């Protein structure tokens, strides 16, 4: 039961706080406005003051979480939020609704929109699979023979694992089941033949409930698949989280592929809707749960917002919008700190906007929920992409098969910590699906997307079927920093497997030490020459400039993660 975590009672009902909440009737203005639910973050030690502020504003506190310093309050309209924002005890207020979007593929996903887009669309890279917003099919890539006597059946297609030495690392160790890796995403298909052996169903949780429609009545998640609209913990109707989990820890079992750390335990800690949108509260719940059960590493291949960039004091935003962004920045940082203090190493995708995050200028994609609310506003380096730019998070840029920074990948000297293979379909002559990352895909999601025919045969080159052991399983090529981050997560899991000590959940290693070892074992990679690197896209050019030295720069951070060095390094 979510109200009881690690012996700490989390307030979840009005009755739970009635004894300490002063009575107060809402004023006429608040009573006239439609009631909504809000997360009210308060300054340290000011829970009581915040509760009083809620009452004075005409609302009612109905729950909260003192671990992260917020109340759940019901109140009416902008006047309620504005009144709370005037109180010094309150540091942020967010509507308790879907406010983020997972990033699966370069340009196509709403979560990390491409900075290459122009009105003509001439610079927009083609989308890989996984987008529920519609993606363009890839032309057939070069044929690659199935079967490899030295590895898994689809190992020849895994250029990414060879790039980081994972194939050779497996001969030494694939990690241990005592290491728990949390996938905070759209879910994990725990029944997939190439995930099931490592999937920990007992520890997995789903913190979201599907929403058929958004606040405007438009389709969001679509019809619910189960009674109550809360999917079981082994389901992924999107495919994004399953791909991430597979890259991290698909087992060596004679089926399909092997992940970076094929011996670790995979825990689904779902925070994303079927459509890809995320709740702020679900992300907070996922991180605190990871800390409470002893998860060693979490992968966060998404950003939390309706705001691509969260600005605490942007003059282009209204008071309510500023309070919401402050709530995202504050709430997520508190949840990340909570998890990290309990031994969780935090890994995040950097983003797919082809943007120098240290020098952002315009945000054209926020607020992104509900769809259609976007506006153009100026931003600067004080504005944060969360969680990629939150403190204590290891953020990963993406490289393609040639080793160059992927065309879509965000970058920045302050923001890029490490690089990893994430795919780049444009990294070479023409386009090819096989330049993406191949990992497991839920059959049901592929069928729903029309990517399989009636007999189960893939209808596109981006989907691969393996029937090596009589039972067919499916895989798909995806590209994005979402695909790069799980490579780093897998290497972190290998390090915890080697150096972790017995602790909660199985093994534990101080996240600061895991981070140090990740940086120490990465392969340094210098900026390209010239530093102003020109990408050629369909006859157009896009220039991105790399700053910094070989040991740390804006394209590759401390270097490209290296699984082989991770399993052989001495402390």
Coordinates of C-alpha atoms in Angstrom, one line a residue:
X1 CA 0.0 0.0 0.0
X2 CA 1.5 3.3 -1.1
X3 CA 0.4 5.2 2.0
X4 CA 2.9 3.2 4.1
X5 CA 6.5 3.3 2.9
X6 CA 9.5 2.3 5.0
X7 CA 7.6 2.7 8.2
X8 CA 6.6 6.3 7.3
X9 CA 2.9 7.1 7.0
X10 CA 2.3 9.4 4.0
X11 CA -0.9 11.5 4.4
X12 CA -3.4 10.6 1.7
X13 CA -6.8 11.5 2.9
X14 CA -8.6 14.5 4.4
X15 CA -9.3 12.5 7.6
X16 CA -5.6 11.9 8.0
X17 CA -4.9 15.6 8.5
X18 CA -8.2 16.9 9.8
X19 CA -7.0 16.9 13.4
X20 CA -4.2 19.4 12.6
X21 CA -5.9 21.5 9.8
X22 CA -7.6 24.6 11.1
X23 CA -11.2 25.0 10.0
X24 CA -12.0 27.5 7.4
X25 CA -14.7 28.1 4.8
X26 CA -13.7 28.9 1.3
X27 CA -14.4 32.5 0.2
X28 CA -17.1 33.3 -2.4
X29 CA -14.5 33.6 -5.2
X30 CA -12.9 30.3 -4.6
X31 CA -16.2 28.6 -4.1
X32 CA -17.4 29.8 -7.5
X33 CA -14.3 28.4 -9.3
X34 CA -14.1 24.7 -10.3
X35 CA -12.2 22.7 -7.7
X36 CA -8.9 21.1 -8.8
X37 CA -6.1 19.2 -7.0
X38 CA -2.7 20.8 -6.5
X39 CA 0.7 19.9 -5.2
X40 CA 1.8 22.7 -2.8
X41 CA 5.5 22.7 -2.0
X42 CA 6.5 24.5 1.2
X43 CA 9.8 25.8 2.6
X44 CA 11.6 23.6 5.1
X45 CA 9.8 23.5 8.5
X46 CA 6.8 25.4 7.2
X47 CA 4.2 22.6 6.8
X48 CA 1.8 24.2 9.2
X49 CA 2.2 27.6 7.7
X50 CA 1.5 26.2 4.2
X51 CA -1.6 24.4 5.5
X52 CA -2.8 27.7 7.0
X53 CA -2.1 29.4 3.6
X54 CA -4.3 26.8 1.9
X55 CA -7.1 27.5 4.3
X56 CA -6.8 31.2 3.9
X57 CA -6.9 30.9 0.1
X58 CA -10.2 29.0 0.4
X59 CA -8.9 25.5 -0.2
X60 CA -8.5 22.3 1.8
X61 CA -5.4 20.1 2.4
X62 CA -6.3 16.5 1.6
X63 CA -2.9 14.8 1.8
X64 CA 0.7 15.2 1.1
X65 CA 4.2 13.8 1.7
X66 CA 6.3 15.3 4.5
X67 CA 9.4 13.5 3.1
X68 CA 9.4 15.8 0.1
X69 CA 7.7 18.8 1.7
X70 CA 4.4 19.1 -0.1
X71 CA 0.7 19.1 0.6
X72 CA -2.0 17.9 -1.7
X73 CA -4.7 20.6 -1.7
X74 CA -8.1 21.1 -3.3
X75 CA -8.8 24.6 -4.4
X76 CA -10.6 26.7 -7.0
X77 CA -9.0 28.5 -10.0
X78 CA -6.2 30.9 -10.6
X79 CA -7.1 33.1 -7.6
X80 CA -6.4 30.1 -5.3
X81 CA -3.0 29.5 -6.8
X82 CA -2.2 33.2 -6.8
X83 CA -3.0 33.5 -3.1
X84 CA -0.8 30.6 -2.3
X85 CA 2.0 32.1 -4.3
X86 CA 1.9 35.3 -2.2
X87 CA 2.6 33.3 1.0
X88 CA 6.3 33.1 2.0
X89 CA 5.8 29.5 3.2
X90 CA 5.0 28.3 -0.3
X91 CA 7.8 27.7 -2.8
X92 CA 5.8 26.2 -5.7
X93 CA 2.4 25.1 -6.8
X94 CA 1.6 22.6 -9.6
X95 CA -1.7 21.2 -10.8
X96 CA -1.8 17.5 -10.1
X97 CA -2.1 16.4 -13.7
X98 CA -0.1 14.8 -16.5
X99 CA 2.8 17.2 -17.2
X100 CA 5.5 15.4 -19.0
X101 CA 6.3 13.3 -22.0
X102 CA 8.7 10.4 -22.6
X103 CA 11.3 10.9 -25.3
X104 CA 11.8 7.9 -27.5
X105 CA 13.1 9.1 -30.8
X106 CA 15.1 12.1 -32.1
X107 CA 12.6 14.5 -33.7
X108 CA 9.3 12.8 -33.6
X109 CA 8.6 12.7 -29.8
X110 CA 6.8 15.5 -28.1
X111 CA 9.1 15.2 -25.1
X112 CA 12.3 16.2 -26.6
X113 CA 11.3 18.1 -29.8
X114 CA 13.9 18.6 -32.5
X115 CA 15.7 22.0 -32.7
X116 CA 16.3 21.1 -36.4
X117 CA 12.6 21.7 -37.4
X118 CA 11.9 24.6 -39.7
X119 CA 8.7 25.7 -41.3
X120 CA 9.5 23.7 -44.4
X121 CA 10.5 20.6 -42.5
X122 CA 13.7 20.4 -44.5
X123 CA 15.9 19.9 -41.5
X124 CA 13.7 17.5 -39.6
X125 CA 15.3 14.1 -39.1
X126 CA 13.1 11.1 -39.9
X127 CA 11.4 9.5 -36.9
X128 CA 12.3 6.1 -35.5
X129 CA 9.8 3.7 -34.1
X130 CA 7.9 4.2 -30.9
X131 CA 6.1 7.5 -31.4
X132 CA 2.4 7.3 -30.8
X133 CA 2.1 10.6 -32.7
X134 CA 2.9 9.0 -36.0
X135 CA 6.3 8.1 -37.4
X136 CA 7.7 7.7 -40.8
X137 CA 8.8 4.2 -41.8
X138 CA 12.5 3.7 -42.5
X139 CA 13.7 2.4 -45.9
X140 CA 15.1 -1.1 -45.7
X141 CA 18.5 -1.2 -44.1
X142 CA 21.3 -3.6 -45.1
X143 CA 20.5 -7.2 -44.3
X144 CA 22.4 -8.6 -41.3
X145 CA 22.5 -12.4 -40.9
X146 CA 20.7 -13.8 -37.9
X147 CA 22.6 -16.1 -35.7
X148 CA 26.0 -15.9 -34.1
X149 CA 27.7 -18.9 -32.5
X150 CA 29.5 -16.6 -30.1
X151 CA 26.5 -14.7 -28.8
X152 CA 22.8 -14.2 -28.9
X153 CA 20.9 -14.7 -32.2
X154 CA 20.6 -11.0 -32.9
X155 CA 24.0 -10.0 -31.6
X156 CA 25.4 -9.1 -35.0
X157 CA 22.9 -6.3 -35.1
X158 CA 24.1 -4.8 -31.8
X159 CA 26.8 -2.4 -32.9
X160 CA 26.1 -0.5 -29.7
X161 CA 27.2 -3.3 -27.5
X162 CA 30.5 -3.7 -29.5
X163 CA 31.1 0.0 -29.3
X164 CA 31.2 0.0 -25.5
X165 CA 32.8 -3.5 -25.1
X166 CA 29.7 -5.1 -23.6
X167 CA 30.1 -8.2 -25.7
X168 CA 33.5 -8.8 -24.3
X169 CA 32.5 -7.7 -20.8
X170 CA 29.9 -10.5 -20.6
X171 CA 32.7 -13.1 -20.7
X172 CA 33.8 -11.8 -17.4
X173 CA 30.5 -10.9 -15.7
X174 CA 27.0 -9.9 -16.6
X175 CA 26.2 -8.6 -13.2
X176 CA 24.3 -10.1 -10.3
X177 CA 20.6 -10.5 -9.6
X178 CA 21.3 -8.8 -6.2
X179 CA 21.6 -5.5 -8.1
X180 CA 18.2 -3.8 -8.6
X181 CA 17.8 -1.5 -11.7
X182 CA 14.6 0.6 -11.7
X183 CA 13.1 1.7 -15.0
X184 CA 11.0 4.8 -14.5
X185 CA 9.2 4.9 -17.8
X186 CA 6.0 3.9 -19.6
X187 CA 6.1 0.4 -18.2
X188 CA 8.0 -2.9 -18.9
X189 CA 6.6 -5.9 -20.7
X190 CA 7.7 -8.4 -18.1
X191 CA 6.3 -11.3 -20.1
X192 CA 8.6 -10.7 -23.0
X193 CA 10.8 -13.8 -23.5
X194 CA 13.9 -11.7 -23.5
X195 CA 13.0 -9.8 -20.3
X196 CA 11.0 -12.2 -18.2
X197 CA 14.0 -14.1 -16.7
X198 CA 15.4 -10.9 -15.1
X199 CA 12.1 -9.2 -14.3
X200 CA 11.2 -8.7 -10.7
X201 CA 7.4 -8.7 -10.6
X202 CA 7.2 -8.6 -6.8
X203 CA 9.0 -5.3 -6.5
X204 CA 7.6 -3.6 -9.6
X205 CA 5.0 -0.9 -9.2
X206 CA 2.7 1.1 -11.5
X207 CA 2.1 4.7 -10.1
X208 CA -0.3 5.8 -12.9
X209 CA -3.8 5.2 -14.0
X210 CA -4.6 5.4 -17.7
X211 CA -6.6 8.4 -18.8
X212 CA -8.7 7.8 -22.0
X213 CA -9.0 11.5 -22.7
X214 CA -7.2 14.7 -21.7
X215 CA -8.8 17.8 -20.0
X216 CA -10.1 19.0 -23.4
X217 CA -11.8 15.7 -24.2
X218 CA -9.3 14.7 -26.8
X219 CA -7.8 11.2 -26.9
X220 CA -4.9 10.8 -24.5
X221 CA -4.2 7.1 -23.6
X222 CA -7.2 5.8 -25.4
X223 CA -9.6 3.1 -24.1
X224 CA -8.5 1.3 -20.9
X225 CA -7.2 -2.2 -21.4
X226 CA -8.1 -3.4 -17.9
X227 CA -10.9 -2.8 -15.4
X228 CA -10.1 0.3 -13.3
X229 CA -7.7 1.6 -16.0
X230 CA -4.6 0.6 -13.9
X231 CA -2.4 -1.7 -16.0
X232 CA -0.6 -4.6 -14.3
X233 CA 3.1 -4.2 -13.5
X234 CA 4.2 -6.4 -16.3
X235 CA 2.5 -4.4 -19.1
X236 CA 3.8 -1.7 -21.5
X237 CA 1.3 -0.5 -24.1
X238 CA 3.8 2.0 -25.5
X239 CA 7.1 0.1 -25.9
X240 CA 9.4 2.8 -24.8
X241 CA 10.1 1.4 -21.3
X242 CA 10.4 -2.1 -22.6
X243 CA 13.1 -1.0 -25.0
X244 CA 15.0 0.8 -22.2
X245 CA 14.8 -2.3 -19.9
X246 CA 16.0 -4.6 -22.6
X247 CA 19.0 -2.5 -23.4
X248 CA 19.9 -2.5 -19.7
X249 CA 19.4 -6.1 -18.9
X250 CA 18.1 -8.6 -21.5
X251 CA 19.5 -11.9 -20.3
X252 CA 21.9 -14.3 -22.2
X253 CA 19.4 -17.0 -22.9
X254 CA 19.7 -17.9 -26.5
X255 CA 16.9 -15.5 -27.5
X256 CA 17.2 -12.2 -29.3
X257 CA 19.8 -9.9 -27.8
X258 CA 21.8 -9.4 -24.6
X259 CA 21.7 -6.2 -22.6
X260 CA 24.6 -4.3 -21.1
X261 CA 24.1 -6.1 -17.7
X262 CA 22.4 -9.4 -18.6
X263 CA 22.5 -10.7 -15.0
X264 CA 20.8 -7.9 -13.0
X265 CA 17.3 -7.6 -11.8
X266 CA 14.9 -5.3 -13.7
X267 CA 12.2 -3.4 -11.7
X268 CA 9.4 -1.6 -13.4
X269 CA 8.7 1.6 -11.6
X270 CA 6.1 3.1 -13.9
X271 CA 5.5 6.8 -14.0
X272 CA 4.3 7.4 -17.6
X273 CA 0.9 7.2 -19.2
X274 CA 0.3 4.9 -22.2
X275 CA 0.5 8.1 -24.4
X276 CA 3.8 9.0 -22.9
X277 CA 2.7 11.9 -20.7
X278 CA 3.9 11.8 -17.0
X279 CA 2.4 13.0 -13.8
X280 CA 4.6 15.1 -11.5
X281 CA 3.3 13.2 -8.5
X282 CA 3.9 9.8 -10.2
X283 CA 7.6 10.8 -10.8
X284 CA 7.9 11.8 -7.2
X285 CA 6.3 8.5 -6.0
X286 CA 8.6 6.5 -8.3
X287 CA 11.8 8.1 -7.0
X288 CA 10.8 7.8 -3.3
X289 CA 9.8 4.2 -3.9
X290 CA 13.2 3.4 -5.5
X291 CA 15.0 4.8 -2.5
X292 CA 12.8 3.0 0.0
X293 CA 13.2 -0.5 -1.5
X294 CA 17.0 -0.4 -2.1
X295 CA 17.1 0.2 -5.9
X296 CA 20.8 0.7 -7.0
X297 CA 20.3 2.6 -10.3
X298 CA 17.3 4.2 -12.0
X299 CA 17.0 5.1 -15.6
X300 CA 15.0 8.2 -16.5
X301 CA 14.6 8.6 -20.2
X302 CA 12.1 11.4 -20.1
X303 CA 11.6 14.9 -18.9
X304 CA 8.9 16.0 -16.4
X305 CA 7.0 19.0 -17.5
X306 CA 4.6 20.7 -19.6
X307 CA 7.7 22.9 -19.9
X308 CA 10.7 21.8 -22.0
X309 CA 12.6 24.4 -19.9
X310 CA 11.5 25.2 -16.4
X311 CA 12.1 28.9 -15.6
X312 CA 11.4 30.1 -12.0
X313 CA 11.2 33.8 -12.9
X314 CA 10.6 34.1 -16.6
X315 CA 8.7 37.4 -17.4
X316 CA 7.1 35.7 -20.4
X317 CA 5.1 33.5 -18.0
X318 CA 2.2 34.3 -15.8
X319 CA 2.3 33.9 -12.0
X320 CA 0.5 30.5 -12.1
X321 CA 3.0 29.3 -14.8
X322 CA 6.0 30.4 -12.8
X323 CA 4.7 28.7 -9.6
X324 CA 4.2 25.5 -11.6
X325 CA 7.7 25.5 -12.9
X326 CA 9.1 26.3 -9.5
X327 CA 7.1 23.3 -8.2
X328 CA 8.7 21.0 -10.8
X329 CA 12.2 22.2 -10.1
X330 CA 11.8 22.0 -6.3
X331 CA 9.7 18.8 -6.1
X332 CA 11.9 16.8 -8.4
X333 CA 15.1 17.9 -6.8
X334 CA 13.8 16.9 -3.4
X335 CA 12.7 13.5 -4.8
X336 CA 16.1 13.0 -6.5
X337 CA 17.9 13.9 -3.3
X338 CA 15.8 11.5 -1.3
X339 CA 16.6 8.6 -3.6
X340 CA 20.3 9.4 -3.9
X341 CA 20.8 9.7 -0.2
X342 CA 19.4 6.1 0.0
X343 CA 21.9 4.7 -2.5
X344 CA 20.2 5.3 -5.8
X345 CA 22.4 6.3 -8.7
X346 CA 20.4 8.6 -11.0
X347 CA 20.8 8.4 -14.8
X348 CA 18.9 10.5 -17.3
X349 CA 18.6 11.1 -21.0
X350 CA 19.9 14.5 -21.9
X351 CA 17.3 15.4 -24.6
X352 CA 16.7 15.3 -28.3
X353 CA 16.5 19.0 -29.2
X354 CA 20.0 19.4 -30.9
X355 CA 20.4 22.3 -28.4
X356 CA 23.3 23.6 -26.4
X357 CA 21.6 23.5 -23.1
X358 CA 24.0 26.0 -21.7
X359 CA 22.9 28.5 -24.2
X360 CA 19.2 28.0 -24.9
X361 CA 17.4 30.9 -26.6
X362 CA 13.8 29.9 -27.5
X363 CA 11.3 27.4 -26.2
X364 CA 8.6 26.7 -28.8
X365 CA 7.2 23.6 -27.2
X366 CA 5.9 24.6 -23.8
X367 CA 3.6 24.3 -22.1
X368 CA 3.0 21.0 -23.8
X369 CA -0.1 19.8 -22.0
X370 CA -2.8 19.8 -23.1
X371 CA -1.7 19.8 -26.7
X372 CA -2.2 23.2 -28.4
X373 CA -1.2 25.3 -25.4
X374 CA 2.4 25.8 -26.7
X375 CA 3.8 29.3 -27.0
X376 CA 7.1 30.9 -28.1
X377 CA 9.1 32.3 -25.3
X378 CA 12.7 33.4 -24.7
X379 CA 14.7 31.3 -22.3
X380 CA 18.2 31.3 -20.9
X381 CA 20.6 29.2 -18.9
X382 CA 18.7 29.8 -15.7
X383 CA 15.9 27.6 -17.1
X384 CA 16.3 23.9 -16.5
X385 CA 15.3 20.7 -18.3
X386 CA 14.2 18.4 -15.4
X387 CA 15.6 15.9 -14.4
X388 CA 18.5 16.1 -16.9
X389 CA 19.8 19.4 -15.4
X390 CA 18.8 18.6 -11.8
X391 CA 21.6 18.2 -9.2
X392 CA 23.0 14.7 -8.6
X393 CA 21.8 13.3 -12.0
X394 CA 24.2 11.8 -14.5
X395 CA 23.0 13.0 -17.9
X396 CA 23.8 11.2 -21.2
X397 CA 24.2 12.4 -24.7
X398 CA 23.9 10.1 -27.7
X399 CA 26.3 9.0 -30.4
X400 CA 25.7 7.1 -33.6
X401 CA 27.5 4.1 -35.1
X402 CA 30.4 6.2 -36.4
X403 CA 31.0 7.6 -32.9
X404 CA 29.9 11.2 -33.7
X405 CA 27.4 12.9 -31.5
X406 CA 24.0 12.1 -32.9
X407 CA 22.5 15.0 -34.8
X408 CA 19.4 15.3 -32.5
X409 CA 21.3 15.0 -29.2
X410 CA 21.3 17.9 -26.8
X411 CA 24.7 18.9 -25.5
X412 CA 26.5 21.4 -23.3
X413 CA 29.7 21.7 -21.2
X414 CA 27.8 21.9 -18.0
X415 CA 25.0 19.5 -18.8
X416 CA 26.7 16.5 -20.6
X417 CA 28.2 14.1 -18.1
X418 CA 28.8 11.0 -20.4
X419 CA 28.0 9.8 -23.9
X420 CA 26.6 6.4 -25.0
X421 CA 25.3 4.8 -28.2
X422 CA 21.8 6.0 -28.8
X423 CA 21.6 5.6 -32.6
X424 CA 21.5 8.0 -35.5
X425 CA 19.7 7.0 -38.7
X426 CA 21.5 9.8 -40.5
X427 CA 25.0 8.8 -39.5
X428 CA 26.1 7.7 -43.0
X429 CA 24.8 7.7 -46.5
X430 CA 21.1 8.0 -46.7
X431 CA 19.0 6.7 -43.8
X432 CA 18.9 3.2 -42.2
X433 CA 16.9 1.8 -39.4
X434 CA 19.9 -0.4 -38.5
X435 CA 21.8 2.6 -37.2
X436 CA 19.4 2.8 -34.4
X437 CA 19.4 0.7 -31.2
X438 CA 17.8 -2.8 -31.3
X439 CA 16.0 -3.9 -28.2
X440 CA 12.9 -5.8 -27.1
X441 CA 9.4 -4.6 -28.1
X442 CA 6.0 -5.7 -26.8
X443 CA 4.1 -7.7 -29.4
X444 CA 0.8 -6.1 -28.5
X445 CA 2.2 -2.6 -28.9
X446 CA 3.6 -3.5 -32.3
X447 CA 0.3 -4.9 -33.4
X448 CA -1.6 -1.9 -32.2
X449 CA 0.8 0.3 -34.2
X450 CA 0.2 -1.8 -37.4
X451 CA 3.8 -2.9 -37.6
X452 CA 3.0 -6.7 -37.9
X453 CA 0.8 -8.5 -40.4
X454 CA -1.8 -11.0 -39.5
X455 CA 0.7 -13.8 -39.3
X456 CA 3.1 -11.8 -37.0
X457 CA 5.6 -11.0 -39.7
X458 CA 7.1 -7.5 -39.4
X459 CA 5.9 -5.0 -42.0
X460 CA 8.8 -2.6 -41.6
X461 CA 12.6 -2.8 -41.4
X462 CA 12.5 -1.2 -38.0
X463 CA 11.0 -4.3 -36.5
X464 CA 12.8 -7.7 -36.1
X465 CA 11.3 -11.1 -35.1
X466 CA 13.4 -13.9 -33.5
X467 CA 12.0 -17.4 -33.3
X468 CA 15.2 -19.1 -32.2
X469 CA 13.6 -21.2 -29.5
X470 CA 10.2 -21.9 -31.0
X471 CA 8.5 -18.9 -29.3
X472 CA 8.8 -15.8 -31.3
X473 CA 9.8 -12.5 -29.7
X474 CA 10.0 -9.0 -31.2
X475 CA 12.5 -6.2 -31.2
X476 CA 12.6 -2.7 -32.7
X477 CA 15.2 -0.2 -33.7
X478 CA 14.8 3.2 -31.9
X479 CA 17.1 6.2 -31.7
X480 CA 17.4 9.0 -29.1
X481 CA 19.1 9.9 -25.9
X482 CA 16.4 7.7 -24.4
X483 CA 18.3 4.8 -25.9
X484 CA 21.7 6.2 -24.9
X485 CA 20.9 6.5 -21.2
X486 CA 20.2 2.8 -20.5
X487 CA 23.7 1.9 -21.8
X488 CA 25.1 4.1 -19.0
X489 CA 22.6 2.6 -16.5
X490 CA 23.7 -0.9 -17.5
X491 CA 27.4 0.0 -17.0
X492 CA 26.6 1.5 -13.6
X493 CA 24.8 -1.8 -12.7
X494 CA 27.9 -3.7 -13.6
X495 CA 30.0 -1.5 -11.3
X496 CA 27.6 -2.0 -8.4
X497 CA 27.7 -5.7 -9.1
X498 CA 31.5 -5.7 -8.7
X499 CA 32.0 -3.2 -5.9
X500 CA 28.7 -3.1 -4.0
X501 CA 28.4 -4.2 -0.4
X502 CA 25.5 -6.1 1.2
X503 CA 22.7 -3.7 1.9
X504 CA 19.1 -2.9 1.4
X505 CA 17.7 -4.6 -1.7
X506 CA 20.8 -6.8 -2.1
X507 CA 23.9 -4.7 -2.8
X508 CA 24.7 -1.1 -2.3
X509 CA 27.3 1.3 -3.6
X510 CA 27.5 5.0 -2.8
X511 CA 26.1 6.9 -5.9
X512 CA 29.1 9.2 -5.7
X513 CA 31.5 6.3 -6.0
X514 CA 29.4 4.8 -8.8
X515 CA 29.6 8.1 -10.6
X516 CA 33.3 8.4 -10.1
X517 CA 33.9 4.9 -11.5
X518 CA 31.6 5.7 -14.5
X519 CA 33.7 8.7 -15.3
X520 CA 37.0 7.0 -14.7
X521 CA 36.2 4.1 -17.0
X522 CA 34.7 6.1 -19.8
X523 CA 36.7 6.5 -23.0
X524 CA 37.7 10.1 -23.4
X525 CA 36.6 11.6 -26.8
X526 CA 37.7 15.0 -28.1
X527 CA 35.6 17.5 -29.8
X528 CA 35.5 17.2 -33.6
X529 CA 37.8 19.4 -35.7
X530 CA 36.6 22.0 -36.5
X531 CA 34.7 22.4 -33.3
X532 CA 31.8 23.9 -35.2
X533 CA 30.6 20.6 -36.6
X534 CA 28.4 20.8 -39.7
X535 CA 25.7 18.1 -40.0
X536 CA 24.3 17.6 -43.6
X537 CA 20.6 16.8 -43.7
X538 CA 18.8 16.5 -47.0
X539 CA 20.9 19.2 -48.7
X540 CA 20.6 21.5 -45.7
X541 CA 23.2 22.2 -43.0
X542 CA 23.0 22.4 -39.2
X543 CA 26.1 23.6 -37.2
X544 CA 26.6 22.6 -33.6
X545 CA 29.7 23.7 -31.7
X546 CA 31.6 21.6 -29.2
X547 CA 33.4 23.3 -26.4
X548 CA 35.9 21.8 -23.8
X549 CA 38.9 19.5 -23.8
X550 CA 39.2 15.8 -24.5
X551 CA 38.7 14.9 -20.8
X552 CA 35.4 16.8 -20.6
X553 CA 33.5 18.6 -23.3
X554 CA 30.0 19.5 -24.4
X555 CA 29.4 16.7 -26.9
X556 CA 30.8 13.7 -24.9
X557 CA 31.2 14.8 -21.3
X558 CA 33.7 12.7 -19.6
X559 CA 33.7 10.2 -22.5
X560 CA 31.8 7.3 -24.0
X561 CA 30.8 4.7 -21.4
X562 CA 32.9 1.5 -21.5
X563 CA 31.5 -1.8 -20.1
X564 CA 34.7 -3.7 -20.6
X565 CA 36.7 -1.3 -18.5
X566 CA 34.0 -1.2 -15.9
X567 CA 34.3 -5.0 -15.3
X568 CA 38.1 -4.9 -15.3
X569 CA 39.0 -1.6 -13.5
X570 CA 40.7 -1.8 -10.1
X571 CA 39.7 0.6 -7.3

